[in-house]
Amino acid sequence: SLFTIHNTNTTIIYILFNMNALNEVIINKNTKINPIWIMRQAGRYLPDYIKLKNKYDFFTRCKTPELVSEITLLPIDQIGTDAAIIFSDILVVLQAMNIEVEMKPNFGPFIPNPIDSKEKVKNIITPNVTDKLGYVFEAIKVTKRDLNDRVPLIGFAGSPWTLFCYLVQGSGSKTFDKPKGFAFANPKETEIILEKITLTTIEYLKGQVDAGADVVQIFDSWGGLLSPSDYSEFSLKYINRIVSEIKNYAPVIIFGKGCWFALNEMAKTGASGLGIDWSCSARNARYLSGGNVTLQGNYDPAKLLSPISKIKSDVGQMINDFGKESYIVNLGHGILPNIPVSHAKAFVDAVKDYKSL
């Protein structure tokens, strides 16, 4: 159970999300190793995933529970991470909201009819998530069965602002100037859109937890493109609402890429964990977050191309910098497609072999 102390990674990852149990761990010194999982661990760099990618299109993979389970379990079996994250995509929420979304090979997400005028806002619906996203819930149930309690299962959703960025831009972007411009020019319509995404996301995450997800993470991939004041208005306000609704159902992690300036406010949301990217040091992350919330991260994914000996020494230093308690090892963003599996496994093994430097 959550409050039982065992020297297993599965239990430790639960413990890190509960401060009462965490305090007991600190007192009894029973935490032997930090838990580790990797963002985007269930695809891209794994040869067995590439085989399935070549056989099935992207959304077929996302919408077929048996395929989702097979893909989700690949890194558990092959590199030994301490948690699984359900294979899906943040943009399935937009599909449920009456938005056509394609995943083009060698291009990425593409929305043929983006929201580029006030008139189009009315086309966005707040769906019945069971009807529109039930395949995700079924995939979680199948995956939980296949995991057989080996490790916890993480569910996820994109932040309202991040989904808004794709919805207005129509594709990926380095700057997302179109959604930023739309938000500044049309604050009322922007609020309507973000409100609908927020309501849908709350019900979606509740459904994931009901289906068996043990922890959920909110990915705010593009929040760092906003100024601190604009971030509060267009992103954190809505994330805060989601966390307040979900935190009593399951632990919530917020990952905001480039959002170091908001760590103090994020820590006040009631989230159990905060993801840190490589642009923020462990020391600053502890200071800015107030030191009372579990931190996760922050190894630069590109550094997994380093020699394995360097990866191992980096991991030891990273754990020393963050500290043993209230820390989950992860990357500072998703793993890259060109990372050798042996290097990803070396990253995981280095955490499990860690000894204080």
Short mmCIF file of C-alpha atoms in Angstrom, two decimals:
data_model
loop_
_atom_site.label_atom_id
_atom_site.label_comp_id
_atom_site.label_asym_id
_atom_site.label_seq_id
_atom_site.Cartn_x
_atom_site.Cartn_y
_atom_site.Cartn_z
CA SER A 1 0.00 0.00 0.00
CA LEU A 2 0.96 3.65 -0.20
CA PHE A 3 2.11 3.80 3.42
CA THR A 4 4.04 0.52 3.47
CA ILE A 5 7.80 0.80 3.34
CA HIS A 6 9.51 -1.72 1.08
CA ASN A 7 12.82 -1.59 -0.73
CA THR A 8 11.25 -1.83 -4.18
CA ASN A 9 11.17 0.75 -6.92
CA THR A 10 7.40 0.41 -7.34
CA THR A 11 6.73 1.29 -3.72
CA ILE A 12 9.32 4.06 -3.70
CA ILE A 13 7.70 5.84 -6.63
CA TYR A 14 4.39 5.83 -4.74
CA ILE A 15 6.09 7.01 -1.56
CA LEU A 16 7.68 9.98 -3.27
CA PHE A 17 4.23 11.34 -4.03
CA ASN A 18 3.06 11.31 -0.41
CA MET A 19 4.81 13.57 2.06
CA ASN A 20 3.69 11.72 5.21
CA ALA A 21 5.05 8.44 3.89
CA LEU A 22 8.09 10.24 2.55
CA ASN A 23 8.88 11.61 5.99
CA GLU A 24 8.74 8.08 7.34
CA VAL A 25 11.13 6.93 4.63
CA ILE A 26 13.57 9.72 5.51
CA ILE A 27 13.44 8.84 9.20
CA ASN A 28 13.88 5.11 8.63
CA LYS A 29 16.44 5.54 5.82
CA ASN A 30 14.76 2.80 3.82
CA THR A 31 14.96 4.42 0.40
CA LYS A 32 17.79 2.57 -1.34
CA ILE A 33 17.50 3.98 -4.85
CA ASN A 34 15.70 6.74 -6.71
CA PRO A 35 12.95 5.63 -9.11
CA ILE A 36 13.45 6.34 -12.81
CA TRP A 37 11.27 6.60 -15.87
CA ILE A 38 11.86 8.40 -19.18
CA MET A 39 9.52 10.72 -21.04
CA ARG A 40 8.57 9.18 -24.40
CA GLN A 41 10.18 5.95 -23.23
CA ALA A 42 7.69 3.78 -25.14
CA GLY A 43 8.71 4.59 -28.69
CA ARG A 44 10.91 6.36 -31.24
CA TYR A 45 14.30 4.91 -30.24
CA LEU A 46 13.21 1.28 -29.70
CA PRO A 47 13.63 -1.04 -32.72
CA ASP A 48 10.58 -3.11 -31.70
CA TYR A 49 8.50 0.06 -31.65
CA ILE A 50 9.76 1.00 -35.13
CA LYS A 51 8.52 -2.36 -36.41
CA LEU A 52 5.02 -1.59 -35.15
CA LYS A 53 5.30 1.96 -36.50
CA ASN A 54 6.04 0.59 -39.95
CA LYS A 55 3.07 -1.77 -39.73
CA TYR A 56 0.36 0.48 -38.24
CA ASP A 57 -0.33 4.20 -38.66
CA PHE A 58 0.06 6.42 -35.61
CA PHE A 59 -3.53 6.78 -34.47
CA THR A 60 -4.21 3.08 -35.10
CA ARG A 61 -1.44 2.42 -32.61
CA CYS A 62 -3.02 4.89 -30.17
CA LYS A 63 -6.55 3.53 -30.55
CA THR A 64 -5.91 -0.22 -30.39
CA PRO A 65 -5.70 -1.26 -26.71
CA GLU A 66 -3.62 -4.37 -27.34
CA LEU A 67 -1.07 -2.39 -29.35
CA VAL A 68 -1.01 0.34 -26.70
CA SER A 69 -0.25 -2.23 -24.03
CA GLU A 70 2.46 -3.91 -26.10
CA ILE A 71 4.16 -0.57 -26.78
CA THR A 72 3.79 0.67 -23.20
CA LEU A 73 5.48 -2.45 -21.83
CA LEU A 74 8.47 -2.35 -24.21
CA PRO A 75 10.69 -0.13 -22.03
CA ILE A 76 9.70 -2.00 -18.88
CA ASP A 77 10.92 -5.25 -20.41
CA GLN A 78 13.88 -3.87 -22.37
CA ILE A 79 15.47 -1.09 -20.32
CA GLY A 80 13.95 -1.65 -16.87
CA THR A 81 12.29 1.65 -15.98
CA ASP A 82 10.41 1.86 -12.67
CA ALA A 83 7.15 3.19 -14.10
CA ALA A 84 5.23 2.79 -17.34
CA ILE A 85 3.54 5.68 -19.14
CA ILE A 86 0.58 4.84 -21.31
CA PHE A 87 1.27 5.10 -25.03
CA SER A 88 -0.97 7.80 -26.48
CA ASP A 89 -0.75 11.41 -27.65
CA ILE A 90 -1.84 14.71 -26.15
CA LEU A 91 -3.72 15.60 -29.35
CA VAL A 92 -6.35 12.87 -28.93
CA VAL A 93 -8.13 15.40 -26.70
CA LEU A 94 -8.46 17.79 -29.65
CA GLN A 95 -9.81 14.97 -31.80
CA ALA A 96 -12.45 14.36 -29.15
CA MET A 97 -13.34 18.05 -29.29
CA ASN A 98 -14.35 17.88 -32.96
CA ILE A 99 -10.95 18.90 -34.37
CA GLU A 100 -9.41 16.91 -37.22
CA VAL A 101 -5.84 15.95 -36.37
CA GLU A 102 -3.45 14.05 -38.61
CA MET A 103 0.00 12.70 -37.85
CA LYS A 104 2.03 13.10 -41.01
CA PRO A 105 5.17 10.96 -41.48
CA ASN A 106 8.37 12.99 -41.29
CA PHE A 107 6.34 16.07 -40.40
CA GLY A 108 4.43 15.54 -37.16
CA PRO A 109 1.01 16.73 -36.06
CA PHE A 110 -1.10 18.55 -38.63
CA ILE A 111 -4.50 20.20 -38.19
CA PRO A 112 -6.01 20.89 -41.63
CA ASN A 113 -8.53 23.41 -40.33
CA PRO A 114 -6.91 25.33 -37.45
CA ILE A 115 -8.77 27.90 -35.38
CA ASP A 116 -7.70 31.10 -37.11
CA SER A 117 -10.84 33.21 -36.66
CA LYS A 118 -13.43 34.02 -34.01
CA GLU A 119 -16.12 32.30 -36.05
CA LYS A 120 -14.43 28.90 -35.85
CA VAL A 121 -14.42 28.85 -32.05
CA LYS A 122 -18.04 27.69 -31.99
CA ASN A 123 -17.00 24.46 -33.79
CA ILE A 124 -15.11 23.27 -30.70
CA ILE A 125 -17.21 20.99 -28.50
CA THR A 126 -16.88 19.81 -24.92
CA PRO A 127 -17.31 16.08 -25.51
CA ASN A 128 -18.48 13.11 -23.53
CA VAL A 129 -15.02 11.68 -22.85
CA THR A 130 -16.32 8.14 -22.36
CA ASP A 131 -17.77 8.17 -25.86
CA LYS A 132 -14.86 9.94 -27.54
CA LEU A 133 -11.87 8.73 -25.53
CA GLY A 134 -13.06 5.41 -24.18
CA TYR A 135 -10.39 3.64 -26.23
CA VAL A 136 -7.74 5.27 -24.00
CA PHE A 137 -9.49 4.05 -20.86
CA GLU A 138 -9.76 0.56 -22.31
CA ALA A 139 -6.06 0.65 -23.23
CA ILE A 140 -5.20 1.57 -19.64
CA LYS A 141 -7.24 -1.37 -18.34
CA VAL A 142 -5.52 -3.78 -20.73
CA THR A 143 -2.10 -2.37 -19.90
CA LYS A 144 -2.72 -2.63 -16.15
CA ARG A 145 -3.67 -6.26 -16.63
CA ASP A 146 -0.54 -6.96 -18.65
CA LEU A 147 1.72 -5.07 -16.22
CA ASN A 148 0.42 -7.29 -13.42
CA ASP A 149 1.48 -4.73 -10.77
CA ARG A 150 5.15 -4.86 -11.77
CA VAL A 151 5.39 -1.05 -11.87
CA PRO A 152 2.98 1.89 -11.56
CA LEU A 153 1.23 3.20 -14.67
CA ILE A 154 1.31 6.91 -15.51
CA GLY A 155 -1.48 8.59 -17.47
CA PHE A 156 -1.16 12.01 -19.04
CA ALA A 157 -2.66 14.95 -20.87
CA GLY A 158 -1.38 18.09 -22.50
CA SER A 159 -1.90 21.42 -20.78
CA PRO A 160 -4.72 23.57 -22.18
CA TRP A 161 -2.20 26.15 -23.42
CA THR A 162 -0.09 23.54 -25.23
CA LEU A 163 -3.17 22.09 -26.95
CA PHE A 164 -4.29 25.64 -27.81
CA CYS A 165 -0.93 26.19 -29.50
CA TYR A 166 -1.43 23.25 -31.87
CA LEU A 167 -5.09 24.11 -32.38
CA VAL A 168 -4.33 27.62 -33.64
CA GLN A 169 -0.94 27.01 -35.31
CA GLY A 170 -2.15 23.92 -37.15
CA SER A 171 1.18 22.13 -36.69
CA GLY A 172 4.33 22.18 -34.63
CA SER A 173 6.39 25.35 -34.38
CA LYS A 174 9.47 26.68 -32.62
CA THR A 175 7.78 29.95 -31.66
CA PHE A 176 3.99 29.44 -32.00
CA ASP A 177 3.55 33.09 -32.96
CA LYS A 178 0.08 32.46 -34.39
CA PRO A 179 -1.50 31.18 -31.14
CA LYS A 180 0.27 33.86 -29.13
CA GLY A 181 -1.01 36.52 -31.50
CA PHE A 182 -4.53 35.05 -31.45
CA ALA A 183 -4.52 35.01 -27.64
CA PHE A 184 -3.44 38.63 -27.37
CA ALA A 185 -5.85 39.81 -30.07
CA ASN A 186 -8.83 37.69 -28.99
CA PRO A 187 -8.74 37.24 -25.20
CA LYS A 188 -12.45 36.39 -24.91
CA GLU A 189 -12.37 33.65 -27.54
CA THR A 190 -9.08 32.37 -26.13
CA GLU A 191 -10.66 32.03 -22.71
CA ILE A 192 -13.59 30.10 -24.21
CA ILE A 193 -11.23 27.68 -25.94
CA LEU A 194 -8.99 27.18 -22.90
CA GLU A 195 -12.06 26.69 -20.70
CA LYS A 196 -13.39 23.95 -22.98
CA ILE A 197 -10.01 22.21 -23.10
CA THR A 198 -9.73 22.45 -19.32
CA LEU A 199 -13.15 20.91 -18.68
CA THR A 200 -12.43 18.12 -21.16
CA THR A 201 -8.99 17.44 -19.66
CA ILE A 202 -10.37 17.18 -16.13
CA GLU A 203 -12.87 14.54 -17.17
CA TYR A 204 -10.28 12.80 -19.33
CA LEU A 205 -7.76 12.48 -16.48
CA LYS A 206 -10.46 11.33 -14.08
CA GLY A 207 -11.34 8.65 -16.60
CA GLN A 208 -7.70 7.57 -16.82
CA VAL A 209 -7.49 7.24 -13.04
CA ASP A 210 -10.78 5.33 -12.91
CA ALA A 211 -9.37 2.97 -15.55
CA GLY A 212 -6.26 2.30 -13.45
CA ALA A 213 -3.67 5.04 -13.92
CA ASP A 214 -1.71 5.43 -10.67
CA VAL A 215 -0.21 8.86 -11.41
CA VAL A 216 -0.97 11.47 -14.09
CA GLN A 217 1.31 14.03 -15.69
CA ILE A 218 0.36 17.32 -17.36
CA PHE A 219 2.68 18.20 -20.24
CA ASP A 220 2.99 21.95 -20.75
CA SER A 221 5.45 21.73 -23.61
CA TRP A 222 5.00 25.30 -24.86
CA GLY A 223 4.37 27.27 -21.67
CA GLY A 224 7.96 28.46 -21.70
CA LEU A 225 7.24 30.57 -24.78
CA LEU A 226 5.14 32.92 -22.64
CA SER A 227 6.29 35.70 -20.33
CA PRO A 228 5.73 35.06 -16.61
CA SER A 229 2.60 37.24 -16.50
CA ASP A 230 1.18 35.78 -19.71
CA TYR A 231 1.96 32.29 -18.42
CA SER A 232 -0.13 32.94 -15.34
CA GLU A 233 -3.04 34.13 -17.48
CA PHE A 234 -3.00 31.65 -20.33
CA SER A 235 -1.51 28.48 -18.83
CA LEU A 236 -0.99 28.15 -15.10
CA LYS A 237 -4.49 29.33 -14.23
CA TYR A 238 -5.96 26.40 -16.12
CA ILE A 239 -3.35 23.88 -14.93
CA ASN A 240 -4.18 24.92 -11.38
CA ARG A 241 -7.84 24.11 -11.97
CA ILE A 242 -6.98 20.70 -13.38
CA VAL A 243 -4.69 19.86 -10.47
CA SER A 244 -7.27 20.98 -7.90
CA GLU A 245 -9.81 18.60 -9.46
CA ILE A 246 -7.47 15.62 -9.93
CA LYS A 247 -5.13 15.67 -6.91
CA ASN A 248 -7.65 13.88 -4.70
CA TYR A 249 -7.99 11.14 -7.32
CA ALA A 250 -4.29 10.53 -7.97
CA PRO A 251 -0.90 12.22 -7.63
CA VAL A 252 -0.27 14.81 -10.34
CA ILE A 253 3.05 15.83 -11.91
CA ILE A 254 3.33 19.13 -13.79
CA PHE A 255 6.00 19.29 -16.45
CA GLY A 256 6.44 22.75 -17.95
CA LYS A 257 9.31 22.95 -20.43
CA GLY A 258 11.14 26.26 -20.01
CA CYS A 259 8.83 27.27 -17.16
CA TRP A 260 11.43 27.55 -14.38
CA PHE A 261 10.07 31.03 -13.57
CA ALA A 262 6.75 29.46 -12.50
CA LEU A 263 8.10 26.71 -10.23
CA ASN A 264 7.14 28.55 -7.05
CA GLU A 265 3.55 28.99 -8.22
CA MET A 266 3.42 25.43 -9.57
CA ALA A 267 4.45 24.14 -6.15
CA LYS A 268 1.40 25.88 -4.66
CA THR A 269 -1.08 24.08 -6.93
CA GLY A 270 -1.11 20.91 -4.86
CA ALA A 271 0.77 18.92 -7.48
CA SER A 272 2.79 16.06 -6.03
CA GLY A 273 5.69 16.45 -8.44
CA LEU A 274 7.27 19.02 -10.75
CA GLY A 275 9.21 18.07 -13.86
CA ILE A 276 12.39 20.06 -14.47
CA ASP A 277 14.09 20.59 -17.82
CA TRP A 278 17.85 20.94 -18.32
CA SER A 279 17.75 24.76 -18.39
CA CYS A 280 17.17 24.83 -14.62
CA SER A 281 19.77 23.51 -12.17
CA ALA A 282 18.85 21.21 -9.31
CA ARG A 283 19.80 23.89 -6.80
CA ASN A 284 17.60 26.52 -8.43
CA ALA A 285 14.73 24.05 -8.84
CA ARG A 286 14.80 23.22 -5.12
CA TYR A 287 14.98 26.90 -4.22
CA LEU A 288 12.31 28.11 -6.61
CA SER A 289 9.89 25.31 -5.75
CA GLY A 290 10.26 25.90 -2.02
CA GLY A 291 11.91 22.56 -1.28
CA ASN A 292 8.69 20.78 -0.28
CA VAL A 293 7.64 19.04 -3.48
CA THR A 294 9.05 16.04 -5.33
CA LEU A 295 11.19 17.03 -8.33
CA GLN A 296 11.69 15.04 -11.51
CA GLY A 297 14.28 15.39 -14.27
CA ASN A 298 16.41 16.95 -15.70
CA TYR A 299 19.02 15.23 -17.90
CA ASP A 300 19.36 16.74 -21.38
CA PRO A 301 18.09 14.04 -23.79
CA ALA A 302 20.91 14.82 -26.25
CA LYS A 303 23.47 13.91 -23.58
CA LEU A 304 22.36 10.30 -23.90
CA LEU A 305 24.56 10.33 -27.00
CA SER A 306 27.57 10.73 -24.69
CA PRO A 307 29.86 7.77 -24.00
CA ILE A 308 28.28 5.38 -21.52
CA SER A 309 30.98 6.14 -18.95
CA LYS A 310 30.02 9.82 -19.13
CA ILE A 311 26.31 9.02 -18.78
CA LYS A 312 27.05 7.04 -15.63
CA SER A 313 29.10 9.80 -14.04
CA ASP A 314 26.49 12.40 -15.02
CA VAL A 315 23.74 10.39 -13.36
CA GLY A 316 25.68 10.14 -10.11
CA GLN A 317 26.28 13.88 -10.10
CA MET A 318 22.64 14.61 -10.94
CA ILE A 319 21.36 12.51 -8.04
CA ASN A 320 23.86 14.14 -5.72
CA ASP A 321 22.71 17.59 -6.88
CA PHE A 322 18.99 16.89 -6.45
CA GLY A 323 19.39 14.76 -3.34
CA LYS A 324 18.18 11.27 -2.57
CA GLU A 325 14.82 12.28 -1.10
CA SER A 326 11.86 13.60 -3.08
CA TYR A 327 13.54 13.03 -6.41
CA ILE A 328 12.57 10.97 -9.46
CA VAL A 329 15.21 10.57 -12.15
CA ASN A 330 14.11 11.45 -15.68
CA LEU A 331 15.15 13.39 -18.72
CA GLY A 332 14.50 17.10 -19.13
CA HIS A 333 12.26 16.36 -22.14
CA GLY A 334 11.33 13.36 -24.31
CA ILE A 335 13.97 10.88 -25.42
CA LEU A 336 15.30 11.48 -28.95
CA PRO A 337 14.77 9.02 -31.82
CA ASN A 338 18.51 8.58 -32.43
CA ILE A 339 19.44 7.43 -28.91
CA PRO A 340 20.94 3.91 -28.86
CA VAL A 341 18.96 1.51 -26.70
CA SER A 342 22.19 0.57 -24.93
CA HIS A 343 22.64 4.20 -23.85
CA ALA A 344 19.06 4.46 -22.58
CA LYS A 345 19.59 1.26 -20.60
CA ALA A 346 22.90 2.58 -19.27
CA PHE A 347 21.04 5.66 -18.00
CA VAL A 348 18.55 3.46 -16.17
CA ASP A 349 21.21 1.08 -14.85
CA ALA A 350 23.32 3.98 -13.58
CA VAL A 351 20.42 5.07 -11.38
CA LYS A 352 19.98 1.58 -9.99
CA ASP A 353 23.74 1.23 -9.39
CA TYR A 354 24.07 4.68 -7.84
CA LYS A 355 26.30 5.17 -4.82
CA SER A 356 27.06 8.55 -3.26
CA LEU A 357 30.06 10.13 -4.90
#
